[in-house]
XYZ file of C-alpha atoms in Angstrom:
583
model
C 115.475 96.491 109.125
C 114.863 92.678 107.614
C 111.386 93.654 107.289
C 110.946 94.922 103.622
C 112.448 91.282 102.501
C 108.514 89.580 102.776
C 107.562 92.352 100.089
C 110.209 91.591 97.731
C 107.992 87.688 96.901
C 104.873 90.483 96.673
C 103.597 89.376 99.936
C 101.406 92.418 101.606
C 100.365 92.529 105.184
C 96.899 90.633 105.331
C 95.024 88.688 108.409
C 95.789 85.170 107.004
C 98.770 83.107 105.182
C 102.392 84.587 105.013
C 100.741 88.373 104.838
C 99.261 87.988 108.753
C 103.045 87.034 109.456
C 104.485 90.507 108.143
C 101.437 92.025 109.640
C 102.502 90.940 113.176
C 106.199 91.638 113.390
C 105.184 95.257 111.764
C 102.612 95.711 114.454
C 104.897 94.439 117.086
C 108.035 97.384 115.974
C 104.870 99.701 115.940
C 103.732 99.155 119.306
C 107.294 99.562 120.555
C 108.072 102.760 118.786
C 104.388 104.011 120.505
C 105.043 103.088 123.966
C 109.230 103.490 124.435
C 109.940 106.056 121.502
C 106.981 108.573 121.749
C 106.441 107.672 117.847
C 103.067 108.824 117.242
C 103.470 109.239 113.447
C 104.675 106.053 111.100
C 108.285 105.944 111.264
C 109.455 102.721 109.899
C 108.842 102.927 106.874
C 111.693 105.615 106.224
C 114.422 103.083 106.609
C 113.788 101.698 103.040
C 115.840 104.214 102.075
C 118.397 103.614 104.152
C 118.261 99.488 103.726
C 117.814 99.998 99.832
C 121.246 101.729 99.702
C 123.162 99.772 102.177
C 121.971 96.495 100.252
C 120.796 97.605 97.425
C 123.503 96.182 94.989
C 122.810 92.493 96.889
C 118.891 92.919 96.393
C 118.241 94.742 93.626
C 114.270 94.417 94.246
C 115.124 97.020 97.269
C 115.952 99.694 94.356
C 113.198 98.517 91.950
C 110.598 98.159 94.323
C 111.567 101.072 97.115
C 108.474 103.005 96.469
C 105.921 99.691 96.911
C 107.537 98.756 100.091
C 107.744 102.162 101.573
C 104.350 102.724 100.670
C 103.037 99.710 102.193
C 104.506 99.908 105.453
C 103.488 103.384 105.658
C 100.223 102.496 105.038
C 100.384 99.830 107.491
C 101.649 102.293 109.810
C 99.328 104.542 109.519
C 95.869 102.384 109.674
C 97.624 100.815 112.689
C 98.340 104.137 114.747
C 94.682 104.528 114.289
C 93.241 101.442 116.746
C 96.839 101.740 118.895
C 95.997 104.915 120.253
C 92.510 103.831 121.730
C 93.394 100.377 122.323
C 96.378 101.620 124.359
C 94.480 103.551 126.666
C 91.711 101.448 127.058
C 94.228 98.554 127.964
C 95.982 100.649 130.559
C 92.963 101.481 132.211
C 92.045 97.417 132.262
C 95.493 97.038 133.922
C 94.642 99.603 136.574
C 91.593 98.332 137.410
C 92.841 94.671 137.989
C 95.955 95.921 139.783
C 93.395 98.105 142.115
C 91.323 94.793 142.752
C 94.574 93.512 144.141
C 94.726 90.865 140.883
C 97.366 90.212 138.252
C 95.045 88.563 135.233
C 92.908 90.837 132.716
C 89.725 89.352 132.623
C 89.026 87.599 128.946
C 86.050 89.158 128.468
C 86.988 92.273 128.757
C 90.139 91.426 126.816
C 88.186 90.117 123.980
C 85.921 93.308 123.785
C 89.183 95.009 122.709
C 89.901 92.719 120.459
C 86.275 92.623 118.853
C 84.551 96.277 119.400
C 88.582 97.976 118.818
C 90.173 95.592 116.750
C 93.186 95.200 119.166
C 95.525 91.990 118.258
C 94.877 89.642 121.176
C 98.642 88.462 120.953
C 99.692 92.551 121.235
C 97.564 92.283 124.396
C 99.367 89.264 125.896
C 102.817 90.593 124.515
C 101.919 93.444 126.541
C 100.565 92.568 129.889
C 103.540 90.033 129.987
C 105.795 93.076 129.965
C 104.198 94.558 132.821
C 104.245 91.023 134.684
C 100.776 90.142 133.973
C 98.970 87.449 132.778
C 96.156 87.065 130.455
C 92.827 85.189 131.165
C 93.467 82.955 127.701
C 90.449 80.529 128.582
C 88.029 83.233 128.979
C 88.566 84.866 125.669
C 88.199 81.579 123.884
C 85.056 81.113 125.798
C 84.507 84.697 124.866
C 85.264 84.358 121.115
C 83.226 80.797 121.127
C 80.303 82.667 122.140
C 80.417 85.077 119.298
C 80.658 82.200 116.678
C 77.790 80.352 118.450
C 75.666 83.537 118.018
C 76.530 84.168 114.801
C 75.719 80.554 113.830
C 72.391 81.114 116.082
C 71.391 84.108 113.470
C 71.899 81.723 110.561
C 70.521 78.631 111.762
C 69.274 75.997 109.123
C 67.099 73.095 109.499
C 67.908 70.649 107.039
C 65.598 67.177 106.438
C 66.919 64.695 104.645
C 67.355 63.650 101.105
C 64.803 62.067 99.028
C 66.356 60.013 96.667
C 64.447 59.658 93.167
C 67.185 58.296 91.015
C 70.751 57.186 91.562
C 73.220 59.272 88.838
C 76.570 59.478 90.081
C 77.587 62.519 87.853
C 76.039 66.114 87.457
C 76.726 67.172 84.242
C 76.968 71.103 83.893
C 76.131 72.036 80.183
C 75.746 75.616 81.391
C 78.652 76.894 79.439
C 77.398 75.859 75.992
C 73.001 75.660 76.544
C 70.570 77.524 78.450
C 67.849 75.318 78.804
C 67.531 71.683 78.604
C 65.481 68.723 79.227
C 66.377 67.142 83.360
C 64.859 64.286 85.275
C 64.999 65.196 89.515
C 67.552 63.274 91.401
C 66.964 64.146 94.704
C 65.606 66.619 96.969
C 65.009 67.938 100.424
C 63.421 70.782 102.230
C 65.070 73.873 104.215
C 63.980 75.453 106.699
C 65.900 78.980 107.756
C 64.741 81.982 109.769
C 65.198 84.433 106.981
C 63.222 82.529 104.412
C 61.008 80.418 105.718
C 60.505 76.998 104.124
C 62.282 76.206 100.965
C 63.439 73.147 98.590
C 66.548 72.416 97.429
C 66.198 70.095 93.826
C 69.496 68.428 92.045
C 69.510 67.557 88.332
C 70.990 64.399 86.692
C 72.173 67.617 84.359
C 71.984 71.319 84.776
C 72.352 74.458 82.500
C 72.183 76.785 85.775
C 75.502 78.056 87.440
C 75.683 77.191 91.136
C 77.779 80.359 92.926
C 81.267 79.790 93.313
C 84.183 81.446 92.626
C 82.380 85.158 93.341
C 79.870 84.686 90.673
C 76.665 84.476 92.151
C 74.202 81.552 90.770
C 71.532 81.328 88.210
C 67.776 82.206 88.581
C 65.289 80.644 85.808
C 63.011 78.682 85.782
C 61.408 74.713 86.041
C 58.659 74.090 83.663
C 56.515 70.230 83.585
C 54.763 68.944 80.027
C 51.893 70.077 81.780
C 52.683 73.293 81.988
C 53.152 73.769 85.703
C 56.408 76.083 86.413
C 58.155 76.711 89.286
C 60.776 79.367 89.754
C 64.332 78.449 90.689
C 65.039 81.337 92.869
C 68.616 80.461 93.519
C 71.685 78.206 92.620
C 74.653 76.994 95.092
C 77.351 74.328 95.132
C 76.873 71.937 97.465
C 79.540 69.138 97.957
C 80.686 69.488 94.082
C 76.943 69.320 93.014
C 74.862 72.205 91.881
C 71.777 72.448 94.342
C 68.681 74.539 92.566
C 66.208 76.376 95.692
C 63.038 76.736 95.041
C 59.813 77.588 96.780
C 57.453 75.037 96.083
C 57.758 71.691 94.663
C 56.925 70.182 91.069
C 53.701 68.381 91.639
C 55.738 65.812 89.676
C 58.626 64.706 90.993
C 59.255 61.685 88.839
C 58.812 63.297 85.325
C 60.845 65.231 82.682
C 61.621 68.744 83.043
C 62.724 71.794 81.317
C 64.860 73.682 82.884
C 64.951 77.461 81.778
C 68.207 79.551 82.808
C 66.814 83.653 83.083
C 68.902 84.264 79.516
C 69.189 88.192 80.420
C 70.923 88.012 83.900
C 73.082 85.336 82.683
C 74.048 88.119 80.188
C 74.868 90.684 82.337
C 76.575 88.373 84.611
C 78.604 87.516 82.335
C 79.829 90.703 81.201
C 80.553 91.981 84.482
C 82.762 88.722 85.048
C 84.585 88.973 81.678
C 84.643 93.145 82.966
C 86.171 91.531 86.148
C 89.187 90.233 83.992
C 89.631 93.187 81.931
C 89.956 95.294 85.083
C 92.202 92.995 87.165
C 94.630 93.353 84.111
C 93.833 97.161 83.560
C 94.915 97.767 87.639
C 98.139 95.259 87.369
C 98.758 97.699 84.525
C 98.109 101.199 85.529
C 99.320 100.862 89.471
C 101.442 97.601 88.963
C 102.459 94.013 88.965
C 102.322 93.989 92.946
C 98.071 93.931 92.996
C 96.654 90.909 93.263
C 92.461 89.884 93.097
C 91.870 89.570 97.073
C 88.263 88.874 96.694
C 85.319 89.112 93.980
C 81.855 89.173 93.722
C 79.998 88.869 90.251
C 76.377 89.833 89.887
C 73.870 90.419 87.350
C 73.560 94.050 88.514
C 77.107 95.049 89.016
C 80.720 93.987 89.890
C 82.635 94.453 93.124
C 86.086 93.602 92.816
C 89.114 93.216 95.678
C 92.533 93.883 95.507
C 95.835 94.546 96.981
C 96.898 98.100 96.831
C 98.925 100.296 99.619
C 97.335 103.515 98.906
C 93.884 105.296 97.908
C 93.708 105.185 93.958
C 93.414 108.222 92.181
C 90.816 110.157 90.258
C 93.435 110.191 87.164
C 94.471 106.534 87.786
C 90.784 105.304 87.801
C 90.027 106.976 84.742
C 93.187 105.527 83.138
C 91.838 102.225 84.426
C 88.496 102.829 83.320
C 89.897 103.997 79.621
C 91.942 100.537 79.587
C 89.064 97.940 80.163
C 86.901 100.194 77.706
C 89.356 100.245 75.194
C 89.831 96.092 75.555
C 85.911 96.433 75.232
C 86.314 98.563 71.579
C 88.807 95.979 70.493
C 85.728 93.380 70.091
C 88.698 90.838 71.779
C 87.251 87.014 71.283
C 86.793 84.429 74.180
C 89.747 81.686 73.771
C 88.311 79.035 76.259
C 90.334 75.366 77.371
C 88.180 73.197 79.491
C 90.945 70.582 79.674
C 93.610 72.286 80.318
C 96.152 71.017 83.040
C 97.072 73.483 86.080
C 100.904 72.692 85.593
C 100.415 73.526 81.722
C 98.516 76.619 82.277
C 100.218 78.440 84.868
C 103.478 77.549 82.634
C 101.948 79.241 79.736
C 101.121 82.345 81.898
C 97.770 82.030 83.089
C 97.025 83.487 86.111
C 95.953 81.759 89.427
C 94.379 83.065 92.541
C 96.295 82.996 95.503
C 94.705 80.685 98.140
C 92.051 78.970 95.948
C 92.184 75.451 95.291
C 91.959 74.453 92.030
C 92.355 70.650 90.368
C 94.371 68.484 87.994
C 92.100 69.690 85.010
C 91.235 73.404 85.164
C 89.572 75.956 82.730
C 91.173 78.733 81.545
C 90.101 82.529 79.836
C 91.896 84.508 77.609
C 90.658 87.645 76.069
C 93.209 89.119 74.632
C 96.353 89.480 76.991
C 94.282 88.992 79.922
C 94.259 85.082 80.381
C 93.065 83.421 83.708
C 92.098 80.192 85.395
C 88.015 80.660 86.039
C 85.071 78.400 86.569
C 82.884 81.393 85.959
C 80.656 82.585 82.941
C 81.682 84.845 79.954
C 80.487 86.467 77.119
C 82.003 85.408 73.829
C 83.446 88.799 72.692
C 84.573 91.742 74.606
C 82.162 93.808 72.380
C 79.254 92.076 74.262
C 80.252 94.192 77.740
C 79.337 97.634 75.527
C 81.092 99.473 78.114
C 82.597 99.262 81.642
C 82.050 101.979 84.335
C 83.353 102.199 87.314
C 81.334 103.707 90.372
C 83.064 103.897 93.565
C 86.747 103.377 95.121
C 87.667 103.029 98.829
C 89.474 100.769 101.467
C 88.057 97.777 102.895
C 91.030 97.013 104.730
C 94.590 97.928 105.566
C 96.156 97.095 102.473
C 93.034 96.356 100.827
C 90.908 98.186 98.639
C 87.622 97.848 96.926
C 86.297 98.373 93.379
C 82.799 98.761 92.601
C 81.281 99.340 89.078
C 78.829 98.177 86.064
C 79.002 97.149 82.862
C 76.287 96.121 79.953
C 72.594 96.896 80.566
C 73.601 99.143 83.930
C 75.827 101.074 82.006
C 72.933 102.051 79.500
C 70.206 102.634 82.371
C 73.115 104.580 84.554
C 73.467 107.507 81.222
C 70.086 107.097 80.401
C 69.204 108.444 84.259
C 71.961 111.107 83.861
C 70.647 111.794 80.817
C 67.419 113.010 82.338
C 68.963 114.904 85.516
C 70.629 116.640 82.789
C 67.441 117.451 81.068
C 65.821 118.699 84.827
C 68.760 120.810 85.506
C 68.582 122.586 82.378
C 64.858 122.839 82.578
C 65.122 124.093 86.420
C 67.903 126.719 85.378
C 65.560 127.924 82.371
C 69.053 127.380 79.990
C 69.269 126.605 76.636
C 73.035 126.310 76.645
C 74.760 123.292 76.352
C 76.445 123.152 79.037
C 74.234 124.136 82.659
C 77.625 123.798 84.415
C 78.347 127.606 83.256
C 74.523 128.221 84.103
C 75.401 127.232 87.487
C 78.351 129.088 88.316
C 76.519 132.035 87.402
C 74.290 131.122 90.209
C 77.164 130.341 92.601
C 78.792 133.741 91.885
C 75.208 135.060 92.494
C 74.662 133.648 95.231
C 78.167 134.233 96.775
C 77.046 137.961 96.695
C 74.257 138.249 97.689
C 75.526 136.314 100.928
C 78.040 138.901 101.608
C 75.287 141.921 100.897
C 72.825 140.270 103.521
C 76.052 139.663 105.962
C 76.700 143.699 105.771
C 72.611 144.543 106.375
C 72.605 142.088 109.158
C 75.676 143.501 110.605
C 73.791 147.143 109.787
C 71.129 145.897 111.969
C 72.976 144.948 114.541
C 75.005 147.678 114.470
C 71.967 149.744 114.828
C 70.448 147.420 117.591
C 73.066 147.613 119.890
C 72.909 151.521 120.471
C 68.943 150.610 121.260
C 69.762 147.572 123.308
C 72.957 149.220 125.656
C 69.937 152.136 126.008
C 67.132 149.608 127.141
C 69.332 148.567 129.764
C 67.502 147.829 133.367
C 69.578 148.077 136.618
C 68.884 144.826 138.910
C 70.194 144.568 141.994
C 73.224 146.018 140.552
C 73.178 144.498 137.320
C 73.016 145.720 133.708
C 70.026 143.452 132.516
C 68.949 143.216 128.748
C 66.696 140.744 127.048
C 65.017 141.169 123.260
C 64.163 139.199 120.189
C 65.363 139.399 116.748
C 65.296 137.801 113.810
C 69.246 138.086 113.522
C 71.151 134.674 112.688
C 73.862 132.851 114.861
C 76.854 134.500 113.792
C 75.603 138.434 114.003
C 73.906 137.562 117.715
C 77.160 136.300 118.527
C 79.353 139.380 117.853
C 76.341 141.533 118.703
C 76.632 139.965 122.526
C 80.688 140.550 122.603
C 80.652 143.683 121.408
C 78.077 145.305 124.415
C 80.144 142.939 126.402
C 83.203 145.241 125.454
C 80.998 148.684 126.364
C 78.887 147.412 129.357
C 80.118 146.003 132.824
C 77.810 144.022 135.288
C 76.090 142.798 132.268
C 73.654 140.021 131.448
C 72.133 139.546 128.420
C 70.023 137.667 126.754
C 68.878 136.966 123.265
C 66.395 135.088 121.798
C 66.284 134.226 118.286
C 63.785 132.105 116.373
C 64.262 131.407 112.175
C 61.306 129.087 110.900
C 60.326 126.551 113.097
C 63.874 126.813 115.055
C 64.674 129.123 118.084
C 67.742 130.099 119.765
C 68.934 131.733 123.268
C 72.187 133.254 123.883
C 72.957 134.108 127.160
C 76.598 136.818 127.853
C 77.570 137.249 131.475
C 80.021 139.751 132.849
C 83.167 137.695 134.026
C 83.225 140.270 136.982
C 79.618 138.608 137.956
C 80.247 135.152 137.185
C 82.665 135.485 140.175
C 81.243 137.879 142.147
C 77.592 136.802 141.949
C 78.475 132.883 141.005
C 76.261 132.927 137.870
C 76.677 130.407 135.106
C 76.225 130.920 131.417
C 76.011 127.676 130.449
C 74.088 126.332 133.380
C 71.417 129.252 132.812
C 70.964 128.987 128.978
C 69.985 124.521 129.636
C 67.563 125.723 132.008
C 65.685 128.458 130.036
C 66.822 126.171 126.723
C 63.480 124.064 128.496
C 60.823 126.797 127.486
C 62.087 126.509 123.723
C 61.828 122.789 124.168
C 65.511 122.235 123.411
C 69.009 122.323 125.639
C 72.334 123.768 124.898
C 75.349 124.968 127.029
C 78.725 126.474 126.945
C 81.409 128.723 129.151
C 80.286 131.187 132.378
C 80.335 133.632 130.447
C 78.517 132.862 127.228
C 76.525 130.237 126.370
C 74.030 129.089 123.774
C 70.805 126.853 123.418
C 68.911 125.493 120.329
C 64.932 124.164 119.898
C 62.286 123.670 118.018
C 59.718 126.109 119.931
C 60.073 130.254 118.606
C 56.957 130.433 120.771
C 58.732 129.991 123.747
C 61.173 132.738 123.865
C 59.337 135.064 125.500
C 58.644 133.090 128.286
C 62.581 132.384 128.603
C 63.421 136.198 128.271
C 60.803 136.331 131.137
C 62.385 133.366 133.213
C 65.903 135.171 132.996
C 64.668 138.230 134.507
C 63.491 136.088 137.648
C 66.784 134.834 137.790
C 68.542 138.044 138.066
């Protein structure tokens, strides 16, 4: 009943912080309801209702905020039924096995595969076998889980030499916010080695106009060019220790000398838009599906944006257009970049800018305000909204319980994504021979077309069956007492099927067979009396995988009737022979 209080300070069930907190005591009524209730469907979540008016008037978040807490614990509920189910059974049948080997601790291992391949909370699993008087095997899934890591770190691994020193500067300056390019000396540098990439070189500046990643914007690429002319590409920038580190392939063949250093100007660009996008959309959701989503996790790239957040249900077609329509029309409204580099965190927050949940952030912070969207970011922007052109968003779906994912472009991929449907456009009309504007009617034409001409091959077919089963009950050969039939046809699935019951209903002591080919794909269908499946123990199924050999394929099915599917037509005659042998 206390649960819904965490939701009212817009905490949401999460696996770290305050949010894996909720998460557990949720899980924890779940699992009970499963096991000592029979609850298979979510359940909890209907005593909001009953909570919000038996406390309503003392909480009045209960009433405002009823639908966001209902929704989130049924969505909770829900995404957690999911793993229960499976993890349930597979953790009984862990129990019996122990208690059959005369033992009373689940083996970490196998206690850690749950957790890892079926995402089963460990702590459910020791809550559990504690309630059944067992004990878990704690040590062996740390050693379990520490052998994960270690692989993982294995896949990674980095060999690092150490730095050459060139010049001592204290301070990086970044000047990437205001300049492009500018004139840098080397500080230091040192080579990498990893198994992805081979050998590379990481170079720091006494200045730099590249942006290192951080904050979900990923870094720079440009270029390092020597008064001799002698370039070499910067492939890559990261943040290293509070210093932006620059990877490159090669070295400079001078390492003492000045530099230019080149930022690529056009995937700064569309970087940028697609972080000022970011913005504009984390406002346009907070709007459109309310104050209760919060940015969960970004990741800004030249080509497109991928943005995180908080949400308890799928969002809708309508609500992702209305989002869509939002950051567009902030876009139309040519909304200016106000920028403060010295800003104070107390100050800004005060003033309403909004901070990320989690991150760290300093004394002095930088804040971003287009408009009514205002936020503390380290990132890059353009200086007008105007300079995005236009936002589009390409995908929705979940990433995790509670968590959903936004994908989409802006700028330059915007322009190349209509200039591509442009030209299936173009194709479609040229395919469908149309001059009309719009090919959708073109095509429904051809849907209602095709729709019946469908059902007029469906009534030959069933014609020719009808016609072939007269000529096929006639052809029948008696067989040591049985009613044997085999032919070909070219008749699909569906009317060999119903052609097979239907002398079923007319013939007793029947077997028949079928073959079946269409292109390079052949099928047998096999229909057995039931009378001789019991009298004469013969086996539909077990008949068709044998003779599904000669058509190079397998199949099976009940006693009675069974089918098999390959890729050899050429071999049906030699199965029609084969089930004559049998008989």
């Amino acid at each position: 009943i206390t649960y819904p209080a965490p939701l009212l300070d817009g905490n949401c069930p999460s696996n770290n912080g305050a949010g894996y907190v909720i998460r557990r005591i949720l899980r924890r009524a779940i699992r009970y309801g499963f096991t000592y209730l029979n609850k298979k469907e979510p359940f909890i979540y209907m005593l909001v209702n009953t909570l919000s008016k038996q406390m309503g008037d003392a909480f009045p978040e209960l009433k405002s905020q009823k639908n966001l807490i209902l929704n989130v614990i049924k969505e909770e509920e829900q995404s957690f039924l999911r793993a229960l189910d499976q993890g349930l059974v597979l953790l009984d049948s862990m129990i019996m096995a122990t208690k059959s080997a005369s033992q009373n601790i689940i083996d970490g291992n196998k206690a850690f595969e749950l957790y890892d391949t079926y995402g089963f909370p460990i702590d459910l699993t020791a809550l559990i076998l504690r309630e059944k008087g067992m004990e878990l095997d704690e040590a062996g899934f740390e050693k379990a889980m520490a052998a994960q890591k270690q692989r993982s770190r294995a896949a990674s691994e980095t060999t690092t030499s150490d730095w050459t020193e060139l010049r001592s500067d204290d301070t990086q300056e970044f000047i990437g916010y205001d300049k492009l390019e500018a004139d840098v000396r080397i500080s230091r540098y040192r080579k990498v080695t990893t198994k992805k990439d081979g050998d590379l070189y990481q170079l720091v500046f006494n200045m730099t106009p590249f942006y290192g990643e951080s904050g979900g914007q990923t870094g720079d690429k440009g270029y390092l060019e020597s008064p001799s002319g002698d370039t070499i590409y910067i492939i890559d920038t990261k943040k290293e220790n509070g210093q932006t580190v620059h990877l490159t392939k090669n070295l400079p063949k001078d390492l003492e000398g000045s530099h230019k250093a080149v930022v690529d100007a056009n995937q700064r660009h569309r970087t940028s838009s697609n972080h000022t996008a970011t913005h504009l959309l984390h406002q346009a959701l907070r709007k459109v599906l309310g104050d209760h989503v919060e940015q969960k996790g970004s990741m800004v790239r030249s080509a497109s944006l991928r943005f995180d957040f908080s949400h308890f249900a799928k969002v809708t077609p309508e609500q992702l257009q209305e989002v869509e329509n939002f950051v567009n029309a902030r876009i139309r409204e040519q909304l200016p970049l106000e920028e403060n580099r010295t800003n104070t965190y107390d100050a800004a927050v005060e003033d309403g800018a909004m901070a990320l949940f989690g991150e760290k952030y300093g004394d002095v912070v930088r804040t971003i305000k287009f408009g009514k969207s205002y936020e503390l970011c380290g990132g890059t922007h353009v200086a007008n909204t105007a300079d995005v052109w236009h936002f589009k968003i390409m995908s929705e779906g979940a990433v995790a319980a509670g968590i959903r994912r936004i994908e989409a472009i802006s700028s330059d991929a915007v322009k190349d994504f209509f200039a591509e449907q442009s030209r299936h456009f173009d194709e479609i009309k040229t395919i469908l021979k149309s001059n009309t504007k719009n090919p959708a009617d073109a095509i429904a034409q051809l849907q209602d077309e095709n729709a019946a001409l469908k059902k007029e091959i469906e009534q030959l077919l069933k014609a020719k069956a009808g016609n072939l089963k007269g000529d096929l009950i006639a052809s029948a050969q008696d067989i040591n007492g049985v009613n044997f039939i085999a032919t070909q046809t070219d008749l699909d699935a569906k009317s060999v099927k119903e052609l097979a019951f239907e002398i079923e209903r007319e013939m007793d002591n029947l077997f028949l067979i079928i073959g079946a080919s269409n292109g390079d794909k052949a099928t047998l269908t096999v229909m057995i009396s039931k009378n001789l499946v019991e009298e004469k123990d013969l086996n539909a199924g077990s008949i068709v995988r044998e003779l599904g050999k000669h058509i190079q394929g397998g199949g099976g099915g009940q006693a009675h009737f069974a089918t098999a599917g390959g890729k050899n037509p050429a071999g049906i005659a030699a199965a029609l022979d084969a089930a004559k042998e049998m008989v």
